[in-house]
mmCIF file of C-alpha atoms in Angstrom:
data_model
loop_
_atom_site.group_PDB
_atom_site.id
_atom_site.type_symbol
_atom_site.label_atom_id
_atom_site.label_comp_id
_atom_site.label_asym_id
_atom_site.label_seq_id
_atom_site.Cartn_x
_atom_site.Cartn_y
_atom_site.Cartn_z
ATOM 1 C CA MET A 473 71.488 -3.486 -56.861
ATOM 2 C CA SER A 474 68.343 -1.571 -56.170
ATOM 3 C CA ASN A 475 66.137 -2.387 -53.218
ATOM 4 C CA ALA A 476 63.143 -3.071 -55.430
ATOM 5 C CA ARG A 477 65.127 -5.520 -57.500
ATOM 6 C CA ALA A 478 66.283 -7.321 -54.388
ATOM 7 C CA ASN A 479 62.730 -8.042 -53.378
ATOM 8 C CA HIS A 480 62.147 -9.915 -56.638
ATOM 9 C CA LEU A 481 65.235 -12.059 -56.472
ATOM 10 C CA THR A 482 65.201 -15.296 -54.600
ATOM 11 C CA ARG A 483 68.657 -16.783 -54.835
ATOM 12 C CA ARG A 484 70.375 -13.512 -55.669
ATOM 13 C CA GLY A 485 68.049 -11.121 -53.989
ATOM 14 C CA ILE A 486 68.573 -9.695 -50.620
ATOM 15 C CA LEU A 487 71.215 -7.325 -51.655
ATOM 16 C CA ALA A 488 69.004 -4.443 -51.129
ATOM 17 C CA ALA A 489 69.260 -3.159 -47.707
ATOM 18 C CA GLY A 490 72.055 -0.911 -46.724
ATOM 19 C CA GLY A 491 74.151 -3.479 -45.446
ATOM 20 C CA ALA A 492 72.286 -6.333 -46.575
ATOM 21 C CA LEU A 493 74.189 -6.666 -49.698
ATOM 22 C CA GLY A 494 74.313 -10.282 -50.198
ATOM 23 C CA LEU A 495 72.722 -13.424 -51.175
ATOM 24 C CA GLY A 496 72.883 -15.986 -48.597
ATOM 25 C CA ALA A 497 75.224 -18.858 -48.187
ATOM 26 C CA VAL A 498 78.412 -19.989 -46.702
ATOM 27 C CA LEU A 499 81.882 -19.480 -48.033
ATOM 28 C CA ALA A 500 83.643 -22.777 -48.294
ATOM 29 C CA ALA A 501 87.231 -21.805 -48.849
ATOM 30 C CA CYS A 502 87.903 -18.256 -47.721
ATOM 31 C CA GLY A 503 91.479 -17.919 -46.639
ATOM 32 C CA ASP A 504 92.549 -21.211 -48.170
ATOM 33 C CA ASP A 505 96.186 -21.928 -47.558
ATOM 34 C CA ASP A 506 96.630 -22.463 -51.278
ATOM 35 C CA ALA A 507 96.163 -18.734 -51.748
ATOM 36 C CA SER A 508 99.522 -18.129 -50.135
ATOM 37 C CA LYS A 509 101.115 -20.410 -52.697
ATOM 38 C CA ASN A 510 100.058 -17.953 -55.368
ATOM 39 C CA GLY A 511 101.972 -15.107 -53.777
ATOM 40 C CA GLY A 512 105.351 -13.779 -52.800
ATOM 41 C CA SER A 513 108.176 -12.889 -55.139
ATOM 42 C CA ASP A 514 107.554 -16.111 -57.035
ATOM 43 C CA ALA A 515 104.089 -14.850 -57.938
ATOM 44 C CA ALA A 516 105.461 -11.738 -59.567
ATOM 45 C CA LYS A 517 107.837 -13.844 -61.623
ATOM 46 C CA ALA A 518 105.117 -16.282 -62.607
ATOM 47 C CA ALA A 519 102.876 -13.419 -63.643
ATOM 48 C CA LYS A 520 105.502 -12.447 -66.181
ATOM 49 C CA SER A 521 106.634 -15.785 -67.481
ATOM 50 C CA GLY A 522 105.373 -19.030 -65.995
ATOM 51 C CA PRO A 523 101.996 -20.764 -65.681
ATOM 52 C CA TRP A 524 99.303 -19.187 -63.535
ATOM 53 C CA THR A 525 97.014 -20.893 -61.052
ATOM 54 C CA PHE A 526 94.578 -19.503 -58.522
ATOM 55 C CA LYS A 527 92.176 -21.336 -56.228
ATOM 56 C CA ASP A 528 89.073 -19.255 -55.712
ATOM 57 C CA ASP A 529 86.454 -19.316 -52.972
ATOM 58 C CA ARG A 530 84.347 -21.903 -54.780
ATOM 59 C CA GLY A 531 87.238 -24.295 -54.394
ATOM 60 C CA THR A 532 87.857 -24.031 -58.126
ATOM 61 C CA THR A 533 91.451 -23.853 -59.308
ATOM 62 C CA VAL A 534 91.934 -21.900 -62.515
ATOM 63 C CA LYS A 535 95.028 -22.882 -64.486
ATOM 64 C CA LEU A 536 96.460 -20.930 -67.424
ATOM 65 C CA ASP A 537 99.717 -21.165 -69.345
ATOM 66 C CA LYS A 538 100.539 -17.662 -68.164
ATOM 67 C CA ALA A 539 99.061 -14.968 -65.971
ATOM 68 C CA PRO A 540 95.941 -13.478 -67.571
ATOM 69 C CA ALA A 541 96.507 -10.272 -69.491
ATOM 70 C CA ASN A 542 92.947 -9.685 -70.687
ATOM 71 C CA ILE A 543 91.064 -9.489 -67.412
ATOM 72 C CA VAL A 544 87.365 -8.713 -67.210
ATOM 73 C CA ALA A 545 85.961 -8.063 -63.762
ATOM 74 C CA PHE A 546 83.050 -6.772 -61.749
ATOM 75 C CA THR A 547 83.623 -3.050 -61.292
ATOM 76 C CA GLY A 548 84.380 -3.219 -57.574
ATOM 77 C CA VAL A 549 86.888 -6.019 -58.118
ATOM 78 C CA ALA A 550 88.541 -4.083 -60.929
ATOM 79 C CA ALA A 551 88.801 -1.024 -58.662
ATOM 80 C CA ALA A 552 90.527 -3.067 -55.959
ATOM 81 C CA LEU A 553 92.969 -4.605 -58.420
ATOM 82 C CA PHE A 554 93.669 -1.120 -59.790
ATOM 83 C CA ASP A 555 94.781 -0.042 -56.328
ATOM 84 C CA TYR A 556 97.321 -2.856 -56.480
ATOM 85 C CA GLY A 557 98.577 -1.875 -59.917
ATOM 86 C CA ILE A 558 96.616 -4.454 -61.899
ATOM 87 C CA GLU A 559 94.447 -3.052 -64.712
ATOM 88 C CA VAL A 560 91.595 -4.802 -66.489
ATOM 89 C CA LYS A 561 90.329 -4.746 -70.077
ATOM 90 C CA GLY A 562 86.633 -4.629 -69.310
ATOM 91 C CA VAL A 563 84.187 -4.243 -66.439
ATOM 92 C CA PHE A 564 80.573 -4.996 -65.629
ATOM 93 C CA GLY A 565 78.475 -3.532 -62.850
ATOM 94 C CA PRO A 566 77.939 0.046 -61.616
ATOM 95 C CA THR A 567 80.727 1.996 -63.336
ATOM 96 C CA THR A 568 79.369 5.385 -64.395
ATOM 97 C CA THR A 569 76.609 7.610 -63.072
ATOM 98 C CA LYS A 570 73.956 9.239 -65.256
ATOM 99 C CA ASP A 571 76.207 12.256 -65.766
ATOM 100 C CA GLY A 572 79.071 10.075 -66.950
ATOM 101 C CA LYS A 573 81.163 10.374 -63.803
ATOM 102 C CA ALA A 574 82.702 7.462 -61.974
ATOM 103 C CA ASP A 575 80.324 5.470 -59.797
ATOM 104 C CA VAL A 576 81.341 5.086 -56.157
ATOM 105 C CA GLN A 577 82.191 1.447 -56.893
ATOM 106 C CA ALA A 578 84.660 2.415 -59.629
ATOM 107 C CA GLY A 579 87.170 3.825 -57.168
ATOM 108 C CA ASP A 580 90.138 5.584 -58.758
ATOM 109 C CA MET A 581 89.810 4.023 -62.200
ATOM 110 C CA ASP A 582 89.524 6.277 -65.244
ATOM 111 C CA VAL A 583 86.099 5.097 -66.363
ATOM 112 C CA SER A 584 86.469 6.833 -69.713
ATOM 113 C CA GLN A 585 89.176 4.324 -70.587
ATOM 114 C CA LEU A 586 87.202 1.222 -69.639
ATOM 115 C CA THR A 587 85.158 -1.067 -71.838
ATOM 116 C CA VAL A 588 81.901 -1.290 -69.921
ATOM 117 C CA LEU A 589 79.962 -4.465 -70.702
ATOM 118 C CA GLY A 590 76.997 -3.490 -68.557
ATOM 119 C CA ASN A 591 76.401 -0.644 -66.146
ATOM 120 C CA GLU A 592 73.228 -1.928 -64.501
ATOM 121 C CA TRP A 593 71.828 -5.140 -63.094
ATOM 122 C CA GLY A 594 71.013 -7.599 -65.878
ATOM 123 C CA GLN A 595 73.214 -5.890 -68.453
ATOM 124 C CA PHE A 596 76.146 -7.794 -69.961
ATOM 125 C CA ASN A 597 77.165 -7.373 -73.601
ATOM 126 C CA ILE A 598 78.372 -10.825 -74.598
ATOM 127 C CA GLU A 599 79.606 -9.723 -78.033
ATOM 128 C CA LYS A 600 81.765 -7.010 -76.498
ATOM 129 C CA TYR A 601 83.004 -9.488 -73.942
ATOM 130 C CA ALA A 602 84.014 -11.982 -76.619
ATOM 131 C CA GLY A 603 85.715 -9.188 -78.549
ATOM 132 C CA LEU A 604 88.035 -8.556 -75.612
ATOM 133 C CA ALA A 605 89.379 -12.112 -75.931
ATOM 134 C CA PRO A 606 89.142 -12.524 -72.153
ATOM 135 C CA ASP A 607 91.612 -14.713 -70.318
ATOM 136 C CA VAL A 608 89.599 -14.689 -67.102
ATOM 137 C CA LEU A 609 86.445 -13.216 -65.581
ATOM 138 C CA ILE A 610 86.515 -12.206 -61.919
ATOM 139 C CA SER A 611 83.656 -11.283 -59.618
ATOM 140 C CA THR A 612 82.515 -11.420 -56.030
ATOM 141 C CA MET A 613 79.973 -13.910 -54.690
ATOM 142 C CA PHE A 614 77.117 -13.552 -52.234
ATOM 143 C CA ASP A 615 76.156 -17.218 -52.021
ATOM 144 C CA ALA A 616 77.718 -20.627 -51.576
ATOM 145 C CA ALA A 617 76.474 -21.824 -54.929
ATOM 146 C CA GLY A 618 79.160 -19.892 -56.762
ATOM 147 C CA THR A 619 76.865 -17.258 -58.247
ATOM 148 C CA LEU A 620 79.086 -14.591 -59.746
ATOM 149 C CA TRP A 621 77.860 -11.118 -58.879
ATOM 150 C CA TYR A 622 76.338 -9.168 -61.779
ATOM 151 C CA VAL A 623 76.751 -12.028 -64.225
ATOM 152 C CA PRO A 624 73.158 -12.367 -65.499
ATOM 153 C CA GLU A 625 71.550 -15.670 -64.627
ATOM 154 C CA GLU A 626 69.856 -15.972 -68.007
ATOM 155 C CA SER A 627 73.092 -15.627 -69.996
ATOM 156 C CA LYS A 628 75.681 -16.964 -67.578
ATOM 157 C CA ASP A 629 76.191 -20.225 -69.489
ATOM 158 C CA LYS A 630 77.151 -18.373 -72.670
ATOM 159 C CA ILE A 631 79.367 -15.949 -70.756
ATOM 160 C CA LEU A 632 81.217 -18.554 -68.715
ATOM 161 C CA LYS A 633 82.007 -20.640 -71.805
ATOM 162 C CA LEU A 634 84.221 -17.868 -73.158
ATOM 163 C CA ALA A 635 86.793 -17.817 -70.355
ATOM 164 C CA PRO A 636 87.481 -19.374 -66.947
ATOM 165 C CA SER A 637 86.136 -17.481 -63.956
ATOM 166 C CA VAL A 638 87.310 -16.622 -60.455
ATOM 167 C CA GLY A 639 84.902 -15.954 -57.599
ATOM 168 C CA LEU A 640 85.795 -14.236 -54.325
ATOM 169 C CA SER A 641 83.315 -14.621 -51.486
ATOM 170 C CA VAL A 642 81.972 -11.603 -49.633
ATOM 171 C CA PHE A 643 79.336 -13.484 -47.673
ATOM 172 C CA ASP A 644 79.284 -14.103 -43.932
ATOM 173 C CA VAL A 645 82.942 -13.287 -43.379
ATOM 174 C CA GLN A 646 84.556 -10.292 -41.748
ATOM 175 C CA MET A 647 86.186 -7.624 -43.882
ATOM 176 C CA PRO A 648 89.833 -8.654 -43.314
ATOM 177 C CA GLN A 649 89.278 -12.044 -44.946
ATOM 178 C CA PRO A 650 88.152 -10.896 -48.407
ATOM 179 C CA LEU A 651 90.782 -8.171 -48.189
ATOM 180 C CA GLN A 652 93.433 -10.844 -47.769
ATOM 181 C CA ARG A 653 91.974 -12.880 -50.606
ATOM 182 C CA MET A 654 91.940 -9.902 -52.960
ATOM 183 C CA LEU A 655 95.540 -9.158 -52.056
ATOM 184 C CA ALA A 656 96.472 -12.782 -52.784
ATOM 185 C CA LEU A 657 94.742 -12.567 -56.160
ATOM 186 C CA ALA A 658 96.512 -9.320 -56.991
ATOM 187 C CA GLU A 659 99.821 -10.848 -55.978
ATOM 188 C CA SER A 660 99.238 -13.827 -58.242
ATOM 189 C CA LEU A 661 98.623 -11.392 -61.091
ATOM 190 C CA GLY A 662 101.947 -9.666 -60.505
ATOM 191 C CA ALA A 663 101.305 -7.032 -57.828
ATOM 192 C CA ASP A 664 104.271 -6.232 -55.608
ATOM 193 C CA VAL A 665 102.528 -6.713 -52.272
ATOM 194 C CA LYS A 666 105.753 -5.972 -50.413
ATOM 195 C CA SER A 667 105.998 -2.489 -51.881
ATOM 196 C CA ALA A 668 106.137 0.375 -49.394
ATOM 197 C CA LYS A 669 102.785 1.684 -50.628
ATOM 198 C CA ILE A 670 100.890 -1.539 -50.020
ATOM 199 C CA VAL A 671 102.627 -2.326 -46.748
ATOM 200 C CA GLU A 672 101.778 1.170 -45.492
ATOM 201 C CA ALA A 673 98.161 0.856 -46.665
ATOM 202 C CA LYS A 674 97.742 -2.365 -44.688
ATOM 203 C CA LYS A 675 99.312 -0.784 -41.624
ATOM 204 C CA LYS A 676 96.895 2.155 -41.824
ATOM 205 C CA PHE A 677 93.980 -0.264 -42.061
ATOM 206 C CA GLU A 678 95.119 -2.047 -38.922
ATOM 207 C CA THR A 679 95.535 1.282 -37.141
ATOM 208 C CA ALA A 680 92.023 2.319 -38.176
ATOM 209 C CA ALA A 681 90.632 -0.995 -36.922
ATOM 210 C CA GLU A 682 92.251 -0.442 -33.545
ATOM 211 C CA ARG A 683 90.853 3.078 -33.432
ATOM 212 C CA LEU A 684 87.341 1.759 -34.057
ATOM 213 C CA ARG A 685 87.818 -0.931 -31.426
ATOM 214 C CA LYS A 686 88.824 1.690 -28.850
ATOM 215 C CA ALA A 687 85.982 4.025 -29.819
ATOM 216 C CA ALA A 688 83.423 1.228 -29.473
ATOM 217 C CA LYS A 689 84.841 0.197 -26.124
ATOM 218 C CA ALA A 690 84.805 3.762 -24.825
ATOM 219 C CA ARG A 691 81.261 4.444 -26.083
ATOM 220 C CA PRO A 692 79.325 1.158 -25.753
ATOM 221 C CA GLU A 693 76.107 3.088 -25.270
ATOM 222 C CA ILE A 694 76.183 4.498 -28.803
ATOM 223 C CA LYS A 695 73.774 2.546 -30.990
ATOM 224 C CA VAL A 696 74.611 2.365 -34.690
ATOM 225 C CA LEU A 697 71.874 1.582 -37.213
ATOM 226 C CA ALA A 698 72.673 0.492 -40.769
ATOM 227 C CA GLY A 699 70.024 1.731 -43.170
ATOM 228 C CA SER A 700 69.201 1.954 -46.854
ATOM 229 C CA ALA A 701 66.518 4.059 -48.474
ATOM 230 C CA SER A 702 64.203 3.426 -51.396
ATOM 231 C CA GLN A 703 61.088 5.301 -52.412
ATOM 232 C CA ASP A 704 58.690 3.189 -50.371
ATOM 233 C CA ILE A 705 60.848 1.238 -47.969
ATOM 234 C CA PHE A 706 63.532 1.881 -45.376
ATOM 235 C CA TYR A 707 65.758 -1.151 -44.821
ATOM 236 C CA VAL A 708 67.471 -1.875 -41.510
ATOM 237 C CA SER A 709 70.334 -4.344 -41.771
ATOM 238 C CA GLY A 710 71.342 -6.898 -39.191
ATOM 239 C CA SER A 711 74.968 -7.334 -38.200
ATOM 240 C CA ASN A 712 75.323 -10.827 -39.664
ATOM 241 C CA LEU A 713 76.303 -11.804 -43.212
ATOM 242 C CA SER A 714 77.666 -8.432 -44.444
ATOM 243 C CA ILE A 715 81.460 -8.178 -44.377
ATOM 244 C CA ASP A 716 81.520 -4.671 -42.910
ATOM 245 C CA LEU A 717 78.830 -5.063 -40.238
ATOM 246 C CA GLU A 718 80.210 -8.396 -39.076
ATOM 247 C CA TYR A 719 83.592 -6.751 -38.653
ATOM 248 C CA PHE A 720 82.167 -3.692 -36.901
ATOM 249 C CA LYS A 721 80.392 -5.975 -34.456
ATOM 250 C CA ALA A 722 83.552 -8.014 -33.870
ATOM 251 C CA LEU A 723 85.334 -4.762 -33.036
ATOM 252 C CA GLY A 724 82.672 -4.022 -30.431
ATOM 253 C CA VAL A 725 80.354 -1.619 -32.240
ATOM 254 C CA ASN A 726 76.810 -1.655 -30.830
ATOM 255 C CA ILE A 727 74.860 -2.471 -34.001
ATOM 256 C CA VAL A 728 71.076 -2.118 -33.915
ATOM 257 C CA GLU A 729 69.580 -5.543 -34.666
ATOM 258 C CA PRO A 730 66.232 -5.979 -36.465
ATOM 259 C CA SER A 731 63.824 -8.571 -35.096
ATOM 260 C CA ALA A 732 64.741 -12.206 -35.678
ATOM 261 C CA LYS A 733 61.414 -12.802 -37.409
ATOM 262 C CA ALA A 734 61.978 -9.951 -39.850
ATOM 263 C CA LEU A 735 65.511 -11.083 -40.580
ATOM 264 C CA LYS A 736 64.329 -14.605 -41.278
ATOM 265 C CA ALA A 737 61.961 -13.295 -43.930
ATOM 266 C CA SER A 738 64.875 -11.729 -45.806
ATOM 267 C CA GLY A 739 67.257 -14.639 -45.437
ATOM 268 C CA GLY A 740 69.002 -13.014 -42.510
ATOM 269 C CA TRP A 741 69.892 -9.693 -44.060
ATOM 270 C CA PHE A 742 67.458 -6.917 -43.174
ATOM 271 C CA GLU A 743 64.008 -5.752 -42.103
ATOM 272 C CA ASN A 744 61.690 -3.760 -44.359
ATOM 273 C CA LEU A 745 60.087 -0.750 -42.716
ATOM 274 C CA SER A 746 57.554 1.651 -44.112
ATOM 275 C CA TRP A 747 58.551 5.286 -43.777
ATOM 276 C CA GLU A 748 55.818 5.656 -41.168
ATOM 277 C CA ASN A 749 57.667 3.153 -38.992
ATOM 278 C CA VAL A 750 61.193 4.354 -39.645
ATOM 279 C CA ASP A 751 61.550 5.214 -35.957
ATOM 280 C CA LYS A 752 61.024 1.597 -34.832
ATOM 281 C CA TYR A 753 64.613 1.175 -33.679
ATOM 282 C CA PRO A 754 66.296 3.917 -31.593
ATOM 283 C CA ALA A 755 69.735 4.879 -32.875
ATOM 284 C CA ASP A 756 72.404 7.422 -32.031
ATOM 285 C CA VAL A 757 74.291 7.105 -35.317
ATOM 286 C CA ILE A 758 72.854 6.042 -38.666
ATOM 287 C CA ILE A 759 75.125 4.718 -41.401
ATOM 288 C CA MET A 760 73.428 4.938 -44.799
ATOM 289 C CA ASP A 761 74.010 2.911 -47.950
ATOM 290 C CA ASP A 762 76.119 5.040 -50.316
ATOM 291 C CA ARG A 763 75.436 3.118 -53.537
ATOM 292 C CA THR A 764 73.928 5.082 -56.400
ATOM 293 C CA SER A 765 70.992 2.672 -56.585
ATOM 294 C CA THR A 766 69.714 3.987 -53.253
ATOM 295 C CA ILE A 767 68.299 7.314 -52.118
ATOM 296 C CA GLN A 768 70.916 9.357 -50.296
ATOM 297 C CA PRO A 769 70.167 11.060 -46.945
ATOM 298 C CA THR A 770 70.191 14.581 -48.395
ATOM 299 C CA ASP A 771 67.456 13.544 -50.823
ATOM 300 C CA ILE A 772 65.123 11.934 -48.292
ATOM 301 C CA THR A 773 62.043 14.130 -47.887
ATOM 302 C CA GLU A 774 60.022 11.963 -45.505
ATOM 303 C CA ALA A 775 58.994 13.896 -42.393
ATOM 304 C CA THR A 776 59.416 10.817 -40.201
ATOM 305 C CA TRP A 777 63.054 10.595 -41.294
ATOM 306 C CA LYS A 778 63.749 14.236 -40.498
ATOM 307 C CA LYS A 779 62.348 13.758 -36.989
ATOM 308 C CA LEU A 780 64.738 10.947 -36.092
ATOM 309 C CA PRO A 781 67.037 12.035 -33.214
ATOM 310 C CA ALA A 782 70.179 10.948 -35.067
ATOM 311 C CA VAL A 783 69.122 12.908 -38.147
ATOM 312 C CA LYS A 784 68.283 16.018 -36.138
ATOM 313 C CA ALA A 785 71.663 15.740 -34.378
ATOM 314 C CA GLY A 786 73.509 15.464 -37.695
ATOM 315 C CA GLN A 787 74.752 12.004 -36.794
ATOM 316 C CA VAL A 788 74.256 10.345 -40.170
ATOM 317 C CA ILE A 789 77.244 9.139 -42.183
ATOM 318 C CA ALA A 790 77.759 7.081 -45.321
ATOM 319 C CA ARG A 791 78.091 3.326 -45.270
ATOM 320 C CA THR A 792 79.715 1.305 -48.043
ATOM 321 C CA PRO A 793 77.953 -2.072 -48.182
ATOM 322 C CA GLU A 794 80.077 -3.140 -51.150
ATOM 323 C CA PRO A 795 83.518 -1.867 -50.192
ATOM 324 C CA ILE A 796 86.318 -1.841 -52.727
ATOM 325 C CA LEU A 797 88.499 -4.601 -51.346
ATOM 326 C CA SER A 798 91.815 -2.817 -51.037
ATOM 327 C CA TYR A 799 93.294 -1.660 -47.753
ATOM 328 C CA ASP A 800 93.497 1.862 -49.130
ATOM 329 C CA LYS A 801 89.735 2.018 -49.718
ATOM 330 C CA CYS A 802 88.607 0.207 -46.560
ATOM 331 C CA THR A 803 90.631 2.262 -44.100
ATOM 332 C CA PRO A 804 88.471 5.421 -44.418
ATOM 333 C CA ILE A 805 85.371 3.319 -43.738
ATOM 334 C CA LEU A 806 86.722 2.364 -40.316
ATOM 335 C CA ASP A 807 88.043 5.841 -39.546
ATOM 336 C CA LYS A 808 84.751 7.554 -40.379
ATOM 337 C CA LEU A 809 82.733 5.241 -38.175
ATOM 338 C CA ALA A 810 85.241 5.569 -35.343
ATOM 339 C CA GLU A 811 85.057 9.363 -35.598
ATOM 340 C CA ALA A 812 81.251 9.278 -35.601
ATOM 341 C CA ILE A 813 81.164 7.136 -32.453
ATOM 342 C CA GLU A 814 83.838 9.204 -30.728
ATOM 343 C CA ASN A 815 81.915 12.446 -31.297
ATOM 344 C CA ALA A 816 78.338 11.162 -31.045
ATOM 345 C CA LYS A 817 75.833 12.590 -28.615
ATOM 346 C CA LYS A 818 73.602 10.065 -26.902
ATOM 347 C CA VAL A 819 70.240 10.835 -28.521
ATOM 348 C CA ALA A 820 68.456 7.499 -28.765
#
């Protein structure tokens, strides 16, 4: 979602800043014990033959006669399921770039083979969706009200009448929790979560987390700022609410915090800065929003940006505010930040 769009959204808005992806509310049932009942070897069998149930993070239990075959999902969700061997029929959300290549949120999926119902905010082709004969629609959520990400508010009633929906919360929880929930969902759909590939992927994630913990402990003086760039505004994200920043902080990373007053104005997510004031908060490492809706560091021409100590020192790396929720995709996020902290010069 673009930064400009976020400023015009009330309930949904706030997903603009590099890290501030989110809408604000509390997850009621993340990590529900019922999720484990959807898994194991029994889940794989059920996915092939028996009835299918899954309790999502709204507390809603979806029940079908059999595991859904025609799955439609938000692009990032589809990319995570793909990593677990589950493919979808259609997607909505950032899927292809202007040149037709895969968007960063599409992961390893072959986007040329996907039915894309909408590639931008507000787009959702209901006729195409109906034509897929969907068994279930799956998306993430950035509020406690059960708002499904990238399902347009103005047409949600028509969309949600066509198939049951599943919502996974990515608000105000640390990264491991939605990772576990996505794995539970994939398992319920037939993924072999005990396969060597998945077991190894989870182990690598845990190793990367420990590496980041050690790096943060060894270099507590290194200040990390989470930013996102638009044409007129530079957004600085606070460490609360976003699944990655909350986890980084829990691992000991010294996250630069915007003022409490500024955070309150955005619902707790970020502070808006003009480019003239982009140097308000000293930072040794800057992690920048990598979504295609934002301006990337190499394309920022503002002189005030180029004068920042972290920029001059080459200590700017990508940040993924909407990570693909598979262990395979989240591990590099931790490793890259750990490496940046390990090698950072104290410049702030």
